[in-house]
Coordinates of C-alpha atoms in Angstrom, one line a residue:
M1 CA -2.9 22.7 -6.2
S2 CA -1.1 22.5 -10.2
S3 CA -3.0 19.5 -12.4
D4 CA 0.4 17.8 -13.0
N5 CA 0.2 17.0 -9.1
I6 CA -2.7 14.6 -10.3
I7 CA -2.3 11.2 -11.2
P8 CA -5.9 9.7 -12.9
F9 CA -7.3 6.7 -11.6
N10 CA -6.8 4.6 -15.0
S11 CA -3.1 5.9 -14.8
P12 CA -0.6 2.5 -15.3
I13 CA 0.4 2.7 -11.7
R14 CA -2.7 3.1 -10.1
A15 CA -4.0 -0.2 -12.4
Q16 CA -0.7 -1.8 -10.8
I17 CA -1.8 -0.4 -7.5
K18 CA -5.2 -2.0 -8.1
C19 CA -4.3 -5.5 -8.7
E20 CA -1.4 -5.4 -6.2
M21 CA -4.8 -4.8 -3.6
A22 CA -6.9 -6.9 -5.1
G23 CA -4.9 -10.0 -3.9
A24 CA -3.7 -8.7 -0.8
R25 CA -6.8 -8.4 0.3
Q26 CA -7.9 -12.0 -1.2
R27 CA -4.8 -13.4 0.6
F28 CA -4.8 -11.3 3.9
G29 CA -8.5 -10.3 4.2
H30 CA -9.6 -6.8 4.3
D31 CA -8.8 -6.2 7.9
N32 CA -4.9 -7.1 7.6
I33 CA -3.3 -4.5 9.6
D34 CA -0.1 -4.2 7.5
L35 CA -2.6 -3.5 4.1
L36 CA -4.8 -1.5 6.5
I37 CA -1.8 0.8 7.5
I38 CA -0.8 0.9 3.5
V39 CA -4.2 2.0 2.2
S40 CA -4.3 4.4 5.3
S41 CA -1.2 6.2 4.3
W42 CA -1.4 6.7 0.5
G43 CA -1.8 10.2 -0.5
D44 CA -0.7 11.0 3.0
T45 CA 2.6 9.9 3.7
M46 CA 3.0 7.4 1.1
D47 CA 2.9 8.3 -2.6
D48 CA 1.5 5.9 -5.4
R49 CA 5.4 4.3 -6.3
Q50 CA 5.6 3.7 -2.3
V51 CA 2.1 2.2 -1.8
L52 CA 3.3 0.0 -5.2
D53 CA 6.3 -0.8 -3.4
A54 CA 5.1 -2.1 -0.1
L55 CA 1.8 -4.0 -1.7
R56 CA 4.5 -6.1 -3.5
K57 CA 6.5 -6.5 -0.6
L58 CA 3.3 -7.7 1.0
N59 CA 2.1 -10.3 -1.4
R60 CA 6.2 -11.6 -1.7
T61 CA 6.7 -11.8 1.9
A62 CA 3.3 -11.5 3.8
L63 CA 5.3 -8.2 5.9
V64 CA 5.4 -4.5 5.0
F65 CA 8.0 -4.1 8.1
D66 CA 11.3 -5.6 8.3
D67 CA 11.5 -4.5 12.2
I68 CA 8.8 -3.7 14.8
T69 CA 9.8 -2.0 18.3
D70 CA 7.3 -2.0 20.7
R71 CA 8.1 -0.3 24.0
A72 CA 6.4 -1.5 27.0
D73 CA 7.7 1.0 29.4

């Protein structure tokens, strides 16, 4: 892995993520499903920018997903 792919935790975006995550945990609790999905996806299917955007949306609207489809078949 190239070292240019590694973002130090103290970078500005990581500090913003840490702040938004703390706010979400305080507001919604550690076991909130939306928060758990974001945290689980971080570094896997979501990069730092996507995680920050999702946390901001969660803190602003209390929802991450605009649409949830439940197939009951």
